[in-house]
Amino acid sequence: MPVFPLLLLSLLALPAAAEAVSDGPYLQFTPDRTAVTARWVCDDNIRQQQIKLDLAVPVICGFNKPIRVDTQPPAGWQFQSPRFAAISDIHGQYDLMLQLLQAAGIIDAEHNWRFGRNHLVVVGDVMDRGEQVTEALWLLYTLQQQARRAGGALHILPGNHETMVLRGDLRYVHPHYLQVAKQLQTPLPELYSKETVLGQWLRQLPLFIRINDTLFVHGGLSPQMAARPESAEQLQTAFQQSWGLTKAELANTDLPQLLQRSEGPLWYRGYFSSKHNTPFDAQLLRQQLADFGATQIVVGHTSMDDVYQHHNGLVYSVDSSIKKGKSGAVLHFIAGKWFRSGLDGVLKSVPAAPAASRQTND
Ligand code: ZN
């Protein structure tokens, strides 16, 4: 064998050089909370700056817009709006999220809010799986401020994947982020600790919200939840307190445990399958929704190939498998009617789910 092909063969056999990593910013409050320490990884180099809270965090690398730190907590959980939209389970697919929101007229070509006084709900699971979680989180963070200034609102609900990452379950994290954490010499969950801007923001998210008579929650309300005596406000508070509990503490307290487990609002799939949950009971769900002042519910978490309605419009599912990075859909409510839009932005009616569209692997 001539030398050249041999050399070529040995070169091909070499492991590919690891791609240089860029990501950020990661913002941690200073102990007196008057500034943040901002860190980026830019082509494998750590960049760090301290920035006063009244100044914008500049673009160094990673997310491509300046960031204004805003520590204002979410404004309650009940809203009224003649028009709203919902999207869910982004899972780090930032580019696809941008395309869908742009096509739906919710953001403009520069990725700014153009939805006016309307509301957008992101029904959980922005984190895990994909490679652009940081960009997705900061864009939503920025849009939330723009929406508020425009008299509209962007609501973000927690999904089970937010609780997994923040509580240190890293099974679904893209390897990119393990690389970033290693370079920053910080365990990944600490990059989202309650001393960080995103960590504090994520821990304040409401477990559910209601717009008009539509309730939004990541997984759904299970019959086990129906049996709870707590008010909606008490459930919100218990959920927020559950962030601070260790695994052992969770196991000893029944409500926080329910909120974090498979019959809880972030994990439940019983509207679509009775494989892991108690069989679906429409009458019970109607009663449950009435307790929250709602007549229908919008959920993410269970992946399908589009946005669908189920059980004669009692349930709308909005996890349209954006996680695959290829296509997805947005649910719209416009003056009393439901629509969906995809990458072409055309509004179409929301069909009942065909049985074959159901998956359960979130
Ligand atoms: Zn989920």
mmCIF file of C-alpha atoms and ligand atoms in Angstrom:
data_model
loop_
_atom_site.group_PDB
_atom_site.id
_atom_site.type_symbol
_atom_site.label_atom_id
_atom_site.label_comp_id
_atom_site.label_asym_id
_atom_site.label_seq_id
_atom_site.Cartn_x
_atom_site.Cartn_y
_atom_site.Cartn_z
ATOM 1 C CA MET A 1 0.000 0.000 0.000
ATOM 2 C CA PRO A 2 1.442 3.441 -0.906
ATOM 3 C CA VAL A 3 2.351 5.745 1.987
ATOM 4 C CA PHE A 4 -0.209 8.466 1.151
ATOM 5 C CA PRO A 5 -3.447 6.480 1.635
ATOM 6 C CA LEU A 6 -2.006 5.045 4.829
ATOM 7 C CA LEU A 7 -1.332 8.536 6.167
ATOM 8 C CA LEU A 8 -4.824 9.633 5.150
ATOM 9 C CA LEU A 9 -6.295 6.632 6.887
ATOM 10 C CA SER A 10 -4.444 7.377 10.124
ATOM 11 C CA LEU A 11 -5.517 11.048 9.990
ATOM 12 C CA LEU A 12 -9.150 10.025 9.588
ATOM 13 C CA ALA A 13 -8.822 7.737 12.560
ATOM 14 C CA LEU A 14 -7.760 10.620 14.837
ATOM 15 C CA PRO A 15 -10.523 11.925 17.112
ATOM 16 C CA ALA A 16 -11.883 15.264 15.860
ATOM 17 C CA ALA A 17 -10.532 18.223 17.844
ATOM 18 C CA ALA A 18 -13.218 19.415 20.304
ATOM 19 C CA GLU A 19 -14.974 22.501 18.943
ATOM 20 C CA ALA A 20 -14.244 25.745 20.818
ATOM 21 C CA VAL A 21 -17.068 26.536 23.247
ATOM 22 C CA SER A 22 -18.884 29.889 23.498
ATOM 23 C CA ASP A 23 -21.802 30.638 25.817
ATOM 24 C CA GLY A 24 -23.202 33.206 28.208
ATOM 25 C CA PRO A 25 -23.691 35.446 29.939
ATOM 26 C CA TYR A 26 -24.078 33.792 33.351
ATOM 27 C CA LEU A 27 -25.031 36.504 35.839
ATOM 28 C CA GLN A 28 -24.517 36.112 39.560
ATOM 29 C CA PHE A 29 -25.649 38.777 42.031
ATOM 30 C CA THR A 30 -22.912 40.294 44.183
ATOM 31 C CA PRO A 31 -23.526 39.699 47.950
ATOM 32 C CA ASP A 32 -24.957 43.235 48.393
ATOM 33 C CA ARG A 33 -27.185 42.716 45.316
ATOM 34 C CA THR A 34 -26.242 46.067 43.743
ATOM 35 C CA ALA A 35 -24.396 44.483 40.811
ATOM 36 C CA VAL A 36 -23.883 41.237 38.953
ATOM 37 C CA THR A 37 -20.731 39.356 38.115
ATOM 38 C CA ALA A 38 -21.135 38.423 34.462
ATOM 39 C CA ARG A 39 -19.213 35.489 32.995
ATOM 40 C CA TRP A 40 -18.944 34.199 29.449
ATOM 41 C CA VAL A 41 -17.025 31.424 27.765
ATOM 42 C CA CYS A 42 -15.846 32.854 24.419
ATOM 43 C CA ASP A 43 -13.979 30.375 22.204
ATOM 44 C CA ASP A 44 -12.770 28.545 25.319
ATOM 45 C CA ASN A 45 -11.662 31.797 27.038
ATOM 46 C CA ILE A 46 -13.359 33.003 30.214
ATOM 47 C CA ARG A 47 -14.476 36.640 30.171
ATOM 48 C CA GLN A 48 -15.678 38.293 33.381
ATOM 49 C CA GLN A 49 -17.089 41.729 34.253
ATOM 50 C CA GLN A 50 -18.849 43.291 37.213
ATOM 51 C CA ILE A 51 -21.863 45.358 36.132
ATOM 52 C CA LYS A 52 -24.050 47.637 38.281
ATOM 53 C CA LEU A 53 -27.733 46.677 38.212
ATOM 54 C CA ASP A 54 -28.776 49.960 36.576
ATOM 55 C CA LEU A 55 -26.542 49.261 33.555
ATOM 56 C CA ALA A 56 -27.177 46.816 30.726
ATOM 57 C CA VAL A 57 -25.032 43.699 30.502
ATOM 58 C CA PRO A 58 -23.128 44.137 27.214
ATOM 59 C CA VAL A 59 -22.877 41.617 24.399
ATOM 60 C CA ILE A 60 -19.507 39.853 24.633
ATOM 61 C CA CYS A 61 -20.378 36.486 23.089
ATOM 62 C CA GLY A 62 -23.238 34.006 23.404
ATOM 63 C CA PHE A 63 -26.642 35.778 23.616
ATOM 64 C CA ASN A 64 -26.599 38.644 21.105
ATOM 65 C CA LYS A 65 -28.572 41.396 22.882
ATOM 66 C CA PRO A 66 -27.747 43.592 25.899
ATOM 67 C CA ILE A 67 -29.569 42.393 29.039
ATOM 68 C CA ARG A 68 -31.254 44.569 31.651
ATOM 69 C CA VAL A 69 -31.475 42.792 34.994
ATOM 70 C CA ASP A 70 -35.024 42.991 36.312
ATOM 71 C CA THR A 71 -35.864 41.620 39.737
ATOM 72 C CA GLN A 72 -39.583 42.359 39.591
ATOM 73 C CA PRO A 73 -41.590 39.221 40.535
ATOM 74 C CA PRO A 74 -44.376 37.956 38.212
ATOM 75 C CA ALA A 75 -47.648 39.881 38.533
ATOM 76 C CA GLY A 76 -50.071 37.270 39.889
ATOM 77 C CA TRP A 77 -51.583 34.373 37.946
ATOM 78 C CA GLN A 78 -54.968 35.599 36.641
ATOM 79 C CA PHE A 79 -55.217 37.745 33.512
ATOM 80 C CA GLN A 80 -57.699 38.941 30.907
ATOM 81 C CA SER A 81 -56.870 39.356 27.258
ATOM 82 C CA PRO A 82 -58.942 39.151 24.052
ATOM 83 C CA ARG A 83 -55.900 37.685 22.291
ATOM 84 C CA PHE A 84 -53.168 35.317 23.452
ATOM 85 C CA ALA A 85 -50.806 32.676 22.068
ATOM 86 C CA ALA A 86 -48.986 29.684 23.538
ATOM 87 C CA ILE A 87 -45.866 27.704 22.652
ATOM 88 C CA SER A 88 -44.139 24.992 24.624
ATOM 89 C CA ASP A 89 -41.238 22.568 25.074
ATOM 90 C CA ILE A 90 -38.606 24.674 23.273
ATOM 91 C CA HIS A 91 -35.809 22.421 24.644
ATOM 92 C CA GLY A 92 -32.943 24.646 23.474
ATOM 93 C CA GLN A 93 -34.200 24.919 19.859
ATOM 94 C CA TYR A 94 -33.677 28.680 19.828
ATOM 95 C CA ASP A 95 -33.585 29.183 16.036
ATOM 96 C CA LEU A 96 -36.809 27.260 15.501
ATOM 97 C CA MET A 97 -38.490 29.178 18.330
ATOM 98 C CA LEU A 98 -37.460 32.467 16.648
ATOM 99 C CA GLN A 99 -38.853 31.322 13.298
ATOM 100 C CA LEU A 100 -42.181 30.235 14.804
ATOM 101 C CA LEU A 101 -42.624 33.423 16.873
ATOM 102 C CA GLN A 102 -41.638 35.602 13.916
ATOM 103 C CA ALA A 103 -43.995 33.808 11.531
ATOM 104 C CA ALA A 104 -46.790 34.175 14.110
ATOM 105 C CA GLY A 105 -46.219 37.959 14.311
ATOM 106 C CA ILE A 106 -45.239 37.799 17.979
ATOM 107 C CA ILE A 107 -41.663 39.081 17.451
ATOM 108 C CA ASP A 108 -40.137 41.121 14.620
ATOM 109 C CA ALA A 109 -37.088 40.412 12.437
ATOM 110 C CA GLU A 110 -34.799 41.879 15.167
ATOM 111 C CA HIS A 111 -36.426 39.540 17.701
ATOM 112 C CA ASN A 112 -38.262 42.322 19.523
ATOM 113 C CA TRP A 113 -41.825 42.065 20.899
ATOM 114 C CA ARG A 114 -44.407 43.093 18.282
ATOM 115 C CA PHE A 115 -47.436 41.472 19.928
ATOM 116 C CA GLY A 116 -48.607 44.725 21.542
ATOM 117 C CA ARG A 117 -51.035 44.311 24.436
ATOM 118 C CA ASN A 118 -51.512 40.587 23.769
ATOM 119 C CA HIS A 119 -50.210 37.752 25.935
ATOM 120 C CA LEU A 120 -47.798 34.933 25.095
ATOM 121 C CA VAL A 121 -47.528 31.872 27.341
ATOM 122 C CA VAL A 122 -44.470 29.604 27.232
ATOM 123 C CA VAL A 123 -45.773 26.406 28.809
ATOM 124 C CA GLY A 124 -42.473 25.073 30.247
ATOM 125 C CA ASP A 125 -39.420 23.012 29.241
ATOM 126 C CA VAL A 126 -37.212 25.682 27.715
ATOM 127 C CA MET A 127 -34.206 23.804 29.148
ATOM 128 C CA ASP A 128 -32.465 20.486 28.355
ATOM 129 C CA ARG A 129 -31.827 18.476 25.170
ATOM 130 C CA GLY A 130 -30.823 21.289 22.771
ATOM 131 C CA GLU A 131 -27.673 23.370 22.453
ATOM 132 C CA GLN A 132 -29.117 26.896 22.694
ATOM 133 C CA VAL A 133 -30.823 26.946 26.077
ATOM 134 C CA THR A 134 -28.968 30.084 27.243
ATOM 135 C CA GLU A 135 -30.069 32.048 24.159
ATOM 136 C CA ALA A 136 -33.676 30.864 24.538
ATOM 137 C CA LEU A 137 -33.838 31.819 28.236
ATOM 138 C CA TRP A 138 -32.310 35.274 27.734
ATOM 139 C CA LEU A 139 -34.545 36.020 24.759
ATOM 140 C CA LEU A 140 -37.656 35.185 26.809
ATOM 141 C CA TYR A 141 -36.249 37.200 29.726
ATOM 142 C CA THR A 142 -35.768 40.209 27.428
ATOM 143 C CA LEU A 143 -39.116 39.807 25.642
ATOM 144 C CA GLN A 144 -40.905 39.675 28.983
ATOM 145 C CA GLN A 145 -39.676 43.200 29.769
ATOM 146 C CA GLN A 146 -40.573 44.465 26.283
ATOM 147 C CA ALA A 147 -44.050 42.909 26.503
ATOM 148 C CA ARG A 148 -44.676 44.591 29.858
ATOM 149 C CA ARG A 149 -43.630 47.978 28.458
ATOM 150 C CA ALA A 150 -46.031 47.460 25.519
ATOM 151 C CA GLY A 151 -48.927 46.729 27.901
ATOM 152 C CA GLY A 152 -48.927 43.014 27.013
ATOM 153 C CA ALA A 153 -47.352 40.091 28.841
ATOM 154 C CA LEU A 154 -45.096 37.115 28.344
ATOM 155 C CA HIS A 155 -45.757 34.391 30.913
ATOM 156 C CA ILE A 156 -43.285 31.577 31.399
ATOM 157 C CA LEU A 157 -44.326 28.479 33.291
ATOM 158 C CA PRO A 158 -41.869 25.950 34.726
ATOM 159 C CA GLY A 159 -41.619 22.494 33.179
ATOM 160 C CA ASN A 160 -40.260 19.303 34.676
ATOM 161 C CA HIS A 161 -36.957 19.916 32.848
ATOM 162 C CA GLU A 162 -36.457 23.252 34.612
ATOM 163 C CA THR A 163 -36.904 21.520 37.968
ATOM 164 C CA MET A 164 -34.562 18.695 36.889
ATOM 165 C CA VAL A 165 -31.669 20.984 35.940
ATOM 166 C CA LEU A 166 -32.096 23.316 38.911
ATOM 167 C CA ARG A 167 -32.286 20.353 41.287
ATOM 168 C CA GLY A 168 -29.151 18.755 39.787
ATOM 169 C CA ASP A 169 -30.621 16.006 37.569
ATOM 170 C CA LEU A 170 -28.459 16.486 34.466
ATOM 171 C CA ARG A 171 -29.499 13.420 32.433
ATOM 172 C CA TYR A 172 -30.928 15.471 29.556
ATOM 173 C CA VAL A 173 -28.419 18.334 29.479
ATOM 174 C CA HIS A 174 -26.666 18.813 26.112
ATOM 175 C CA PRO A 175 -22.910 17.990 26.422
ATOM 176 C CA HIS A 176 -22.179 21.604 25.368
ATOM 177 C CA TYR A 177 -23.372 22.786 28.799
ATOM 178 C CA LEU A 178 -21.285 20.250 30.695
ATOM 179 C CA GLN A 179 -18.320 21.678 28.778
ATOM 180 C CA VAL A 180 -19.328 25.252 29.698
ATOM 181 C CA ALA A 181 -19.725 24.334 33.381
ATOM 182 C CA LYS A 182 -16.307 22.677 33.355
ATOM 183 C CA GLN A 183 -14.657 25.722 31.816
ATOM 184 C CA LEU A 184 -16.365 28.041 34.322
ATOM 185 C CA GLN A 185 -15.295 25.628 37.086
ATOM 186 C CA THR A 186 -18.839 25.730 38.447
ATOM 187 C CA PRO A 187 -21.237 22.763 38.740
ATOM 188 C CA LEU A 188 -24.053 23.327 36.230
ATOM 189 C CA PRO A 189 -26.899 23.630 38.817
ATOM 190 C CA GLU A 190 -24.871 26.404 40.530
ATOM 191 C CA LEU A 191 -24.969 28.412 37.295
ATOM 192 C CA TYR A 192 -28.732 28.579 38.047
ATOM 193 C CA SER A 193 -28.534 28.948 41.841
ATOM 194 C CA LYS A 194 -30.886 31.356 43.610
ATOM 195 C CA GLU A 195 -27.969 33.831 43.707
ATOM 196 C CA THR A 196 -28.055 34.075 39.906
ATOM 197 C CA VAL A 197 -30.329 36.240 37.743
ATOM 198 C CA LEU A 198 -31.806 33.332 35.756
ATOM 199 C CA GLY A 199 -31.954 31.081 38.832
ATOM 200 C CA GLN A 200 -33.935 33.662 40.797
ATOM 201 C CA TRP A 201 -36.192 34.348 37.815
ATOM 202 C CA LEU A 202 -36.927 30.650 37.209
ATOM 203 C CA ARG A 203 -37.684 30.024 40.902
ATOM 204 C CA GLN A 204 -40.336 32.764 40.870
ATOM 205 C CA LEU A 205 -42.305 31.363 37.944
ATOM 206 C CA PRO A 206 -45.954 30.561 38.704
ATOM 207 C CA LEU A 207 -46.893 26.875 38.574
ATOM 208 C CA PHE A 208 -49.957 27.784 36.491
ATOM 209 C CA ILE A 209 -51.676 30.877 35.129
ATOM 210 C CA ARG A 210 -55.145 31.615 33.848
ATOM 211 C CA ILE A 211 -56.081 33.950 30.978
ATOM 212 C CA ASN A 212 -59.839 34.582 30.740
ATOM 213 C CA ASP A 213 -61.221 31.068 31.339
ATOM 214 C CA THR A 214 -58.185 29.108 30.089
ATOM 215 C CA LEU A 215 -55.767 27.519 32.552
ATOM 216 C CA PHE A 216 -52.142 26.839 31.545
ATOM 217 C CA VAL A 217 -49.886 24.288 33.241
ATOM 218 C CA HIS A 218 -46.974 22.240 31.871
ATOM 219 C CA GLY A 219 -48.262 18.675 32.401
ATOM 220 C CA GLY A 220 -51.846 18.906 33.645
ATOM 221 C CA LEU A 221 -54.076 18.541 36.692
ATOM 222 C CA SER A 222 -54.331 14.934 37.856
ATOM 223 C CA PRO A 223 -57.156 13.382 39.927
ATOM 224 C CA GLN A 224 -54.636 13.292 42.799
ATOM 225 C CA MET A 225 -54.393 17.069 42.544
ATOM 226 C CA ALA A 226 -58.198 17.296 42.605
ATOM 227 C CA ALA A 227 -58.153 15.651 46.022
ATOM 228 C CA ARG A 228 -55.954 18.402 47.507
ATOM 229 C CA PRO A 229 -57.639 20.859 49.854
ATOM 230 C CA GLU A 230 -55.294 23.793 49.054
ATOM 231 C CA SER A 231 -56.407 26.919 47.213
ATOM 232 C CA ALA A 232 -54.757 27.953 43.958
ATOM 233 C CA GLU A 233 -52.669 30.533 45.843
ATOM 234 C CA GLN A 234 -51.549 27.948 48.403
ATOM 235 C CA LEU A 235 -50.469 25.596 45.599
ATOM 236 C CA GLN A 236 -48.425 28.365 43.969
ATOM 237 C CA THR A 237 -46.697 29.158 47.260
ATOM 238 C CA ALA A 238 -46.034 25.485 48.070
ATOM 239 C CA PHE A 239 -44.506 24.989 44.628
ATOM 240 C CA GLN A 240 -42.201 27.975 44.983
ATOM 241 C CA GLN A 241 -41.122 26.805 48.445
ATOM 242 C CA SER A 242 -40.400 23.315 47.088
ATOM 243 C CA TRP A 243 -37.408 24.692 45.124
ATOM 244 C CA GLY A 244 -35.480 25.063 48.355
ATOM 245 C CA LEU A 245 -36.124 21.540 49.653
ATOM 246 C CA THR A 246 -33.610 18.700 49.372
ATOM 247 C CA LYS A 247 -34.650 15.309 47.982
ATOM 248 C CA ALA A 248 -34.966 13.926 51.521
ATOM 249 C CA GLU A 249 -37.085 16.877 52.649
ATOM 250 C CA LEU A 250 -39.331 16.474 49.595
ATOM 251 C CA ALA A 251 -39.875 12.800 50.408
ATOM 252 C CA ASN A 252 -41.180 13.788 53.853
ATOM 253 C CA THR A 253 -43.705 16.393 52.786
ATOM 254 C CA ASP A 254 -46.696 15.200 50.803
ATOM 255 C CA LEU A 255 -47.702 18.351 48.921
ATOM 256 C CA PRO A 256 -44.249 19.393 47.647
ATOM 257 C CA GLN A 257 -43.654 15.752 46.791
ATOM 258 C CA LEU A 258 -46.876 15.562 44.785
ATOM 259 C CA LEU A 259 -45.959 18.776 43.003
ATOM 260 C CA GLN A 260 -42.637 17.277 41.881
ATOM 261 C CA ARG A 261 -43.759 13.741 40.963
ATOM 262 C CA SER A 262 -45.492 11.936 38.083
ATOM 263 C CA GLU A 263 -49.045 12.731 39.253
ATOM 264 C CA GLY A 264 -47.980 16.350 39.756
ATOM 265 C CA PRO A 265 -48.748 19.305 37.459
ATOM 266 C CA LEU A 266 -45.337 19.251 35.753
ATOM 267 C CA TRP A 267 -45.289 15.534 34.879
ATOM 268 C CA TYR A 268 -48.881 14.382 34.416
ATOM 269 C CA ARG A 269 -49.820 12.835 31.024
ATOM 270 C CA GLY A 270 -53.198 11.327 31.904
ATOM 271 C CA TYR A 271 -55.217 13.386 29.386
ATOM 272 C CA PHE A 272 -53.516 11.447 26.579
ATOM 273 C CA SER A 273 -52.642 8.050 27.989
ATOM 274 C CA SER A 274 -53.540 5.967 31.000
ATOM 275 C CA LYS A 275 -50.246 4.095 30.765
ATOM 276 C CA HIS A 276 -48.688 5.887 33.743
ATOM 277 C CA ASN A 277 -51.706 7.664 35.194
ATOM 278 C CA THR A 278 -55.233 7.102 36.428
ATOM 279 C CA PRO A 279 -57.719 6.874 33.477
ATOM 280 C CA PHE A 280 -59.026 10.233 32.252
ATOM 281 C CA ASP A 281 -62.316 11.503 33.679
ATOM 282 C CA ALA A 282 -63.726 14.518 31.786
ATOM 283 C CA GLN A 283 -66.305 15.316 34.457
ATOM 284 C CA LEU A 284 -63.643 15.433 37.163
ATOM 285 C CA LEU A 285 -61.432 17.687 35.026
ATOM 286 C CA ARG A 286 -64.375 20.065 34.417
ATOM 287 C CA GLN A 287 -64.912 20.333 38.190
ATOM 288 C CA GLN A 288 -61.205 20.847 38.794
ATOM 289 C CA LEU A 289 -60.993 23.584 36.176
ATOM 290 C CA ALA A 290 -64.037 25.282 37.712
ATOM 291 C CA ASP A 291 -62.113 25.475 41.021
ATOM 292 C CA PHE A 292 -59.512 27.525 39.140
ATOM 293 C CA GLY A 293 -62.163 29.635 37.378
ATOM 294 C CA ALA A 294 -61.431 27.912 34.057
ATOM 295 C CA THR A 295 -63.344 25.917 31.462
ATOM 296 C CA GLN A 296 -60.405 24.551 29.428
ATOM 297 C CA ILE A 297 -56.731 23.795 29.949
ATOM 298 C CA VAL A 298 -53.613 24.235 27.775
ATOM 299 C CA VAL A 299 -50.724 21.850 28.476
ATOM 300 C CA GLY A 300 -47.295 21.011 27.044
ATOM 301 C CA HIS A 301 -45.062 18.098 28.092
ATOM 302 C CA THR A 302 -46.573 15.300 25.967
ATOM 303 C CA SER A 303 -45.040 15.556 22.490
ATOM 304 C CA MET A 304 -47.182 15.388 19.355
ATOM 305 C CA ASP A 305 -46.528 16.487 15.782
ATOM 306 C CA ASP A 306 -48.689 19.638 16.003
ATOM 307 C CA VAL A 307 -50.975 21.657 18.277
ATOM 308 C CA TYR A 308 -54.245 19.776 18.935
ATOM 309 C CA GLN A 309 -57.497 19.868 20.864
ATOM 310 C CA HIS A 310 -58.681 16.865 22.881
ATOM 311 C CA HIS A 311 -61.819 15.752 24.721
ATOM 312 C CA ASN A 312 -64.081 18.122 22.732
ATOM 313 C CA GLY A 313 -61.998 21.214 23.421
ATOM 314 C CA LEU A 314 -61.547 20.641 27.153
ATOM 315 C CA VAL A 315 -57.789 20.177 26.638
ATOM 316 C CA TYR A 316 -55.385 21.840 24.174
ATOM 317 C CA SER A 317 -51.880 20.355 23.750
ATOM 318 C CA VAL A 318 -49.040 22.640 22.632
ATOM 319 C CA ASP A 319 -45.911 20.437 22.777
ATOM 320 C CA SER A 320 -45.516 20.243 18.996
ATOM 321 C CA SER A 321 -42.124 18.428 19.078
ATOM 322 C CA ILE A 322 -40.017 21.572 18.625
ATOM 323 C CA LYS A 323 -37.340 19.519 20.434
ATOM 324 C CA LYS A 324 -36.647 17.687 17.150
ATOM 325 C CA GLY A 325 -35.537 21.002 15.619
ATOM 326 C CA LYS A 326 -37.545 20.609 12.418
ATOM 327 C CA SER A 327 -41.048 21.992 12.843
ATOM 328 C CA GLY A 328 -43.505 23.184 15.448
ATOM 329 C CA ALA A 329 -46.651 25.175 16.046
ATOM 330 C CA VAL A 330 -48.107 28.060 18.043
ATOM 331 C CA LEU A 331 -51.625 28.021 19.532
ATOM 332 C CA HIS A 332 -53.619 31.257 19.153
ATOM 333 C CA PHE A 333 -56.773 32.539 20.820
ATOM 334 C CA ILE A 334 -58.246 35.466 18.873
ATOM 335 C CA ALA A 335 -61.576 37.016 19.841
ATOM 336 C CA GLY A 336 -63.145 33.802 21.085
ATOM 337 C CA LYS A 337 -61.710 31.428 18.474
ATOM 338 C CA TRP A 338 -58.770 28.994 18.514
ATOM 339 C CA PHE A 339 -56.151 28.768 15.753
ATOM 340 C CA ARG A 340 -52.695 27.315 15.203
ATOM 341 C CA SER A 341 -49.789 28.568 13.093
ATOM 342 C CA GLY A 342 -46.611 26.881 11.890
ATOM 343 C CA LEU A 343 -43.467 28.048 10.090
ATOM 344 C CA ASP A 344 -45.520 29.743 7.348
ATOM 345 C CA GLY A 345 -47.425 31.800 9.937
ATOM 346 C CA VAL A 346 -50.801 30.984 8.358
ATOM 347 C CA LEU A 347 -53.618 30.726 10.901
ATOM 348 C CA LYS A 348 -55.531 27.455 10.653
ATOM 349 C CA SER A 349 -58.168 25.812 12.801
ATOM 350 C CA VAL A 350 -57.057 23.491 15.603
ATOM 351 C CA PRO A 351 -57.948 19.892 14.764
ATOM 352 C CA ALA A 352 -58.875 17.129 17.179
ATOM 353 C CA ALA A 353 -55.851 14.916 17.807
ATOM 354 C CA PRO A 354 -55.633 11.769 15.685
ATOM 355 C CA ALA A 355 -54.756 8.808 17.910
ATOM 356 C CA ALA A 356 -51.495 8.226 16.013
ATOM 357 C CA SER A 357 -50.159 11.702 16.897
ATOM 358 C CA ARG A 358 -49.694 10.766 20.532
ATOM 359 C CA GLN A 359 -46.317 10.081 22.017
ATOM 360 C CA THR A 360 -45.417 9.831 25.636
ATOM 361 C CA ASN A 361 -41.666 10.320 25.634
ATOM 362 C CA ASP A 362 -41.998 14.060 26.345
HETATM 363 ZN ZN ZN B 1 -42.065 18.225 30.183
#
